[in-house]
Amino acid sequence: MTAPEQPSKEDKDELEALDALEKEASEFNKDAEIDRILKAFKLDAYAVLNLQPGIPDAQIKLQYRKLSLLIHPDKTANPSAPDAFDRLKKAQTELMDPKQRTHLDECISDARMLLMRERKLTVDSPEVKEPDSEFLAAWRKKTVEVLVDAEARRRKQMKAQMQEEGREQRRVDEEVEQRKRRREHEVAWEDSREGRIGSWRDFKKGKGGGVGGKEGVGEGKQKKKKMKVLG
């Protein structure tokens, strides 16, 4: 049995060159995907994950797993990888949440209807039934506008809610402070009770002595009158 033929130096050099090219291509793909994710409109989770609306949850999970493995910060030296990875995770979380996904789907549908209205199209129009790249690009642009408007309204509502909650909290705090002051006043009034009773007793005592003194003076005058000698 003959020993396997050892590769020549030229073959080794060629293999090393192919490995280097594969690594370079892999890094290029990673950098390109990271750049695409960061440039995607972050309010559109479909765009971040490079998916179309209406796909099943299983496809969302599969796409997320594939892209997350490709751009994972531990597998690339690209400094933007952590940011791209976080956006990817956030997009997957939003699409897996029924409420958030429904909101996004409604915004995309509204954008389509607005675009149709602007172009005076119907659901039976050829541009709508079989949209070309120009219509799809215009749809994506309109979707961005709708999402931005929806986000602005959400933030405005949140701000108003926070202001209302702040006013309510201040009202509660004021009521608590008023009750605290009433309790302190009641405690202080009760603590001074003995002093008030003592002062009242002293006052009554002093008032009684004054009346007695006046009566004594009157009796002295009457006695002097009786001792007067008549001529």
mmCIF file of C-alpha atoms in Angstrom:
data_model
loop_
_atom_site.group_PDB
_atom_site.id
_atom_site.type_symbol
_atom_site.label_atom_id
_atom_site.label_comp_id
_atom_site.label_asym_id
_atom_site.label_seq_id
_atom_site.Cartn_x
_atom_site.Cartn_y
_atom_site.Cartn_z
ATOM 1 C CA MET A 1 0.000 0.000 0.000
ATOM 2 C CA THR A 2 1.539 3.284 -1.150
ATOM 3 C CA ALA A 3 1.659 6.386 1.069
ATOM 4 C CA PRO A 4 -0.587 9.331 0.030
ATOM 5 C CA GLU A 5 1.131 11.843 -2.133
ATOM 6 C CA GLN A 6 2.171 14.952 -0.223
ATOM 7 C CA PRO A 7 1.035 18.286 -1.704
ATOM 8 C CA SER A 8 3.746 20.289 -3.350
ATOM 9 C CA LYS A 9 4.823 23.731 -2.196
ATOM 10 C CA GLU A 10 2.909 25.265 -5.096
ATOM 11 C CA ASP A 11 -0.270 23.448 -4.041
ATOM 12 C CA LYS A 12 0.136 24.637 -0.452
ATOM 13 C CA ASP A 13 0.607 28.202 -1.592
ATOM 14 C CA GLU A 14 -2.497 27.970 -3.763
ATOM 15 C CA LEU A 15 -4.590 26.553 -0.887
ATOM 16 C CA GLU A 16 -3.411 29.287 1.451
ATOM 17 C CA ALA A 17 -4.280 31.893 -1.152
ATOM 18 C CA LEU A 18 -7.790 30.431 -1.573
ATOM 19 C CA ASP A 19 -8.295 30.407 2.203
ATOM 20 C CA ALA A 20 -7.211 34.038 2.393
ATOM 21 C CA LEU A 21 -9.615 34.957 -0.409
ATOM 22 C CA GLU A 22 -12.486 33.144 1.329
ATOM 23 C CA LYS A 23 -11.762 34.942 4.603
ATOM 24 C CA GLU A 24 -11.577 38.258 2.793
ATOM 25 C CA ALA A 25 -14.871 37.562 1.008
ATOM 26 C CA SER A 26 -16.451 36.540 4.293
ATOM 27 C CA GLU A 27 -15.317 39.764 5.997
ATOM 28 C CA PHE A 28 -16.537 41.762 3.012
ATOM 29 C CA ASN A 29 -19.975 40.124 3.300
ATOM 30 C CA LYS A 30 -20.059 40.854 7.028
ATOM 31 C CA ASP A 31 -19.098 44.488 6.540
ATOM 32 C CA ALA A 32 -21.631 44.877 3.732
ATOM 33 C CA GLU A 33 -24.425 43.413 5.864
ATOM 34 C CA ILE A 34 -23.493 45.568 8.858
ATOM 35 C CA ASP A 35 -23.566 48.632 6.611
ATOM 36 C CA ARG A 36 -26.954 47.614 5.186
ATOM 37 C CA ILE A 37 -28.494 47.128 8.638
ATOM 38 C CA LEU A 38 -27.247 50.483 9.896
ATOM 39 C CA LYS A 39 -28.563 52.249 6.791
ATOM 40 C CA ALA A 40 -31.985 50.585 6.969
ATOM 41 C CA PHE A 41 -34.797 52.703 8.396
ATOM 42 C CA LYS A 42 -34.795 51.563 12.012
ATOM 43 C CA LEU A 43 -38.535 52.097 12.545
ATOM 44 C CA ASP A 44 -39.183 49.483 9.853
ATOM 45 C CA ALA A 45 -38.230 46.118 11.364
ATOM 46 C CA TYR A 46 -38.837 44.383 8.025
ATOM 47 C CA ALA A 47 -36.240 46.605 6.376
ATOM 48 C CA VAL A 48 -33.690 45.952 9.130
ATOM 49 C CA LEU A 49 -34.095 42.194 8.756
ATOM 50 C CA ASN A 50 -34.331 42.468 4.945
ATOM 51 C CA LEU A 51 -37.746 40.771 4.901
ATOM 52 C CA GLN A 52 -41.089 41.385 3.226
ATOM 53 C CA PRO A 53 -44.338 41.899 5.196
ATOM 54 C CA GLY A 54 -46.619 38.910 5.633
ATOM 55 C CA ILE A 55 -43.966 36.249 6.194
ATOM 56 C CA PRO A 56 -44.497 33.615 8.921
ATOM 57 C CA ASP A 57 -42.833 33.790 12.326
ATOM 58 C CA ALA A 58 -40.621 30.803 11.515
ATOM 59 C CA GLN A 59 -39.051 32.717 8.609
ATOM 60 C CA ILE A 60 -38.419 35.723 10.844
ATOM 61 C CA LYS A 61 -36.591 33.534 13.376
ATOM 62 C CA LEU A 62 -34.559 31.837 10.628
ATOM 63 C CA GLN A 63 -33.535 35.148 9.048
ATOM 64 C CA TYR A 64 -32.563 36.618 12.407
ATOM 65 C CA ARG A 65 -30.453 33.586 13.279
ATOM 66 C CA LYS A 66 -28.648 33.666 9.929
ATOM 67 C CA LEU A 67 -27.860 37.388 10.077
ATOM 68 C CA SER A 68 -26.982 37.414 13.775
ATOM 69 C CA LEU A 69 -24.412 34.656 13.226
ATOM 70 C CA LEU A 70 -22.978 36.558 10.262
ATOM 71 C CA ILE A 71 -22.471 39.903 12.006
ATOM 72 C CA HIS A 72 -21.998 38.786 15.609
ATOM 73 C CA PRO A 73 -19.447 41.092 17.320
ATOM 74 C CA ASP A 74 -17.418 38.050 18.398
ATOM 75 C CA LYS A 75 -17.008 36.971 14.764
ATOM 76 C CA THR A 76 -15.915 40.241 13.168
ATOM 77 C CA ALA A 77 -13.529 43.073 13.932
ATOM 78 C CA ASN A 78 -15.906 45.667 12.485
ATOM 79 C CA PRO A 79 -16.388 48.350 15.208
ATOM 80 C CA SER A 80 -19.994 48.915 14.086
ATOM 81 C CA ALA A 81 -20.960 45.282 14.628
ATOM 82 C CA PRO A 82 -22.355 45.769 18.185
ATOM 83 C CA ASP A 83 -24.680 48.565 17.043
ATOM 84 C CA ALA A 84 -25.864 46.571 14.021
ATOM 85 C CA PHE A 85 -26.367 43.472 16.176
ATOM 86 C CA ASP A 86 -28.496 45.444 18.661
ATOM 87 C CA ARG A 87 -30.685 46.835 15.858
ATOM 88 C CA LEU A 88 -31.103 43.357 14.427
ATOM 89 C CA LYS A 89 -32.197 41.991 17.804
ATOM 90 C CA LYS A 90 -34.612 44.884 18.344
ATOM 91 C CA ALA A 91 -36.172 44.360 14.910
ATOM 92 C CA GLN A 92 -36.676 40.650 15.558
ATOM 93 C CA THR A 93 -38.261 41.385 18.948
ATOM 94 C CA GLU A 94 -40.678 43.885 17.382
ATOM 95 C CA LEU A 95 -41.788 41.489 14.649
ATOM 96 C CA MET A 96 -42.338 38.695 17.163
ATOM 97 C CA ASP A 97 -44.568 40.981 19.244
ATOM 98 C CA PRO A 98 -48.130 40.766 17.803
ATOM 99 C CA LYS A 99 -49.095 44.311 18.824
ATOM 100 C CA GLN A 100 -45.971 45.961 17.404
ATOM 101 C CA ARG A 101 -46.077 43.899 14.228
ATOM 102 C CA THR A 102 -49.756 44.763 13.665
ATOM 103 C CA HIS A 103 -48.932 48.464 14.055
ATOM 104 C CA LEU A 104 -46.104 48.174 11.508
ATOM 105 C CA ASP A 105 -48.281 46.239 9.047
ATOM 106 C CA GLU A 106 -51.004 48.898 9.356
ATOM 107 C CA CYS A 107 -48.508 51.682 8.639
ATOM 108 C CA ILE A 108 -47.228 49.844 5.555
ATOM 109 C CA SER A 109 -50.810 49.303 4.353
ATOM 110 C CA ASP A 110 -51.651 52.985 4.962
ATOM 111 C CA ALA A 111 -48.583 54.014 2.967
ATOM 112 C CA ARG A 112 -49.749 51.860 0.034
ATOM 113 C CA MET A 113 -53.232 53.395 0.095
ATOM 114 C CA LEU A 114 -51.820 56.929 0.284
ATOM 115 C CA LEU A 115 -49.557 56.217 -2.684
ATOM 116 C CA MET A 116 -52.472 54.793 -4.659
ATOM 117 C CA ARG A 117 -54.568 57.852 -3.840
ATOM 118 C CA GLU A 118 -51.789 60.223 -4.938
ATOM 119 C CA ARG A 119 -51.423 58.359 -8.236
ATOM 120 C CA LYS A 120 -55.169 57.847 -8.686
ATOM 121 C CA LEU A 121 -54.775 54.066 -8.768
ATOM 122 C CA THR A 122 -57.067 51.257 -7.652
ATOM 123 C CA VAL A 123 -56.383 47.757 -6.362
ATOM 124 C CA ASP A 124 -57.015 46.530 -9.910
ATOM 125 C CA SER A 125 -54.425 48.837 -11.472
ATOM 126 C CA PRO A 126 -51.511 46.963 -13.089
ATOM 127 C CA GLU A 127 -48.987 49.021 -11.083
ATOM 128 C CA VAL A 128 -50.618 47.779 -7.881
ATOM 129 C CA LYS A 129 -51.218 44.171 -8.894
ATOM 130 C CA GLU A 130 -47.697 43.718 -10.241
ATOM 131 C CA PRO A 131 -45.631 46.546 -8.767
ATOM 132 C CA ASP A 132 -42.343 47.337 -10.460
ATOM 133 C CA SER A 133 -39.158 48.494 -8.755
ATOM 134 C CA GLU A 134 -40.179 52.166 -9.073
ATOM 135 C CA PHE A 135 -43.529 51.585 -7.348
ATOM 136 C CA LEU A 136 -41.892 49.513 -4.600
ATOM 137 C CA ALA A 137 -39.296 52.232 -3.996
ATOM 138 C CA ALA A 138 -42.038 54.877 -3.790
ATOM 139 C CA TRP A 139 -43.977 52.603 -1.417
ATOM 140 C CA ARG A 140 -40.967 52.227 0.853
ATOM 141 C CA LYS A 141 -40.459 55.995 0.855
ATOM 142 C CA LYS A 142 -44.117 56.582 1.713
ATOM 143 C CA THR A 143 -43.860 53.961 4.463
ATOM 144 C CA VAL A 144 -41.011 55.920 6.016
ATOM 145 C CA GLU A 145 -43.173 59.066 6.029
ATOM 146 C CA VAL A 146 -46.098 57.238 7.656
ATOM 147 C CA LEU A 147 -43.867 55.644 10.288
ATOM 148 C CA VAL A 148 -42.222 58.970 11.125
ATOM 149 C CA ASP A 149 -45.635 60.617 11.496
ATOM 150 C CA ALA A 150 -46.887 57.761 13.692
ATOM 151 C CA GLU A 151 -43.797 57.960 15.884
ATOM 152 C CA ALA A 152 -44.192 61.733 16.252
ATOM 153 C CA ARG A 153 -47.809 61.269 17.381
ATOM 154 C CA ARG A 154 -46.767 58.535 19.808
ATOM 155 C CA ARG A 155 -44.109 60.740 21.385
ATOM 156 C CA LYS A 156 -46.534 63.672 21.617
ATOM 157 C CA GLN A 157 -49.110 61.486 23.348
ATOM 158 C CA MET A 158 -46.468 60.113 25.690
ATOM 159 C CA LYS A 159 -45.324 63.642 26.554
ATOM 160 C CA ALA A 160 -48.898 64.744 27.264
ATOM 161 C CA GLN A 161 -49.453 61.648 29.374
ATOM 162 C CA MET A 162 -46.276 62.284 31.348
ATOM 163 C CA GLN A 163 -47.318 65.902 31.922
ATOM 164 C CA GLU A 164 -50.754 64.791 33.116
ATOM 165 C CA GLU A 165 -49.161 62.190 35.379
ATOM 166 C CA GLY A 166 -46.851 64.897 36.703
ATOM 167 C CA ARG A 167 -49.782 67.186 37.495
ATOM 168 C CA GLU A 168 -51.611 64.337 39.188
ATOM 169 C CA GLN A 169 -48.524 63.460 41.205
ATOM 170 C CA ARG A 170 -48.132 67.080 42.326
ATOM 171 C CA ARG A 171 -51.796 67.130 43.401
ATOM 172 C CA VAL A 172 -51.291 63.943 45.406
ATOM 173 C CA ASP A 173 -48.114 65.344 46.965
ATOM 174 C CA GLU A 174 -49.939 68.541 47.959
ATOM 175 C CA GLU A 175 -52.746 66.554 49.584
ATOM 176 C CA VAL A 176 -50.220 64.464 51.481
ATOM 177 C CA GLU A 177 -48.440 67.626 52.649
ATOM 178 C CA GLN A 178 -51.729 69.197 53.762
ATOM 179 C CA ARG A 179 -52.663 66.101 55.761
ATOM 180 C CA LYS A 180 -49.214 66.104 57.315
ATOM 181 C CA ARG A 181 -49.554 69.752 58.367
ATOM 182 C CA ARG A 182 -53.013 69.068 59.858
ATOM 183 C CA ARG A 183 -51.642 66.145 61.854
ATOM 184 C CA GLU A 184 -48.735 68.249 63.121
ATOM 185 C CA HIS A 185 -51.151 71.019 64.134
ATOM 186 C CA GLU A 186 -53.390 68.545 65.959
ATOM 187 C CA VAL A 187 -50.429 67.029 67.783
ATOM 188 C CA ALA A 188 -49.126 70.472 68.760
ATOM 189 C CA TRP A 189 -52.602 71.517 69.968
ATOM 190 C CA GLU A 190 -52.921 68.375 72.077
ATOM 191 C CA ASP A 191 -49.408 68.794 73.514
ATOM 192 C CA SER A 192 -50.283 72.332 74.680
ATOM 193 C CA ARG A 193 -53.568 71.236 76.302
ATOM 194 C CA GLU A 194 -52.247 71.064 79.866
ATOM 195 C CA GLY A 195 -50.655 74.475 79.517
ATOM 196 C CA ARG A 196 -53.914 75.989 78.294
ATOM 197 C CA ILE A 197 -55.865 74.397 81.169
ATOM 198 C CA GLY A 198 -53.331 75.690 83.708
ATOM 199 C CA SER A 199 -53.479 79.199 82.298
ATOM 200 C CA TRP A 200 -57.266 79.168 82.475
ATOM 201 C CA ARG A 201 -57.194 78.070 86.118
ATOM 202 C CA ASP A 202 -54.717 80.808 86.992
ATOM 203 C CA PHE A 203 -56.916 83.322 85.227
ATOM 204 C CA LYS A 204 -60.044 82.218 87.114
ATOM 205 C CA LYS A 205 -58.164 82.277 90.412
ATOM 206 C CA GLY A 206 -56.895 85.798 89.882
ATOM 207 C CA LYS A 207 -60.341 87.015 88.859
ATOM 208 C CA GLY A 208 -61.960 85.656 92.104
ATOM 209 C CA GLY A 209 -59.377 87.412 94.371
ATOM 210 C CA GLY A 210 -60.075 90.742 92.768
ATOM 211 C CA VAL A 211 -63.771 90.577 93.520
ATOM 212 C CA GLY A 212 -63.119 89.680 97.170
ATOM 213 C CA GLY A 213 -60.808 92.647 97.550
ATOM 214 C CA LYS A 214 -63.461 95.034 96.340
ATOM 215 C CA GLU A 215 -65.968 93.626 98.804
ATOM 216 C CA GLY A 216 -63.476 94.112 101.691
ATOM 217 C CA VAL A 217 -63.011 97.737 100.851
ATOM 218 C CA GLY A 218 -66.764 98.293 100.924
ATOM 219 C CA GLU A 219 -67.138 96.780 104.396
ATOM 220 C CA GLY A 220 -64.357 99.045 105.789
ATOM 221 C CA LYS A 221 -66.189 102.120 104.588
ATOM 222 C CA GLN A 222 -69.382 101.006 106.281
ATOM 223 C CA LYS A 223 -67.592 100.478 109.642
ATOM 224 C CA LYS A 224 -66.093 103.951 109.553
ATOM 225 C CA LYS A 225 -69.524 105.380 109.003
ATOM 226 C CA LYS A 226 -70.946 103.745 112.145
ATOM 227 C CA MET A 227 -68.141 105.137 114.395
ATOM 228 C CA LYS A 228 -69.026 108.746 113.562
ATOM 229 C CA VAL A 229 -70.083 110.776 116.780
ATOM 230 C CA LEU A 230 -73.194 112.854 116.421
ATOM 231 C CA GLY A 231 -73.158 116.377 117.846
#
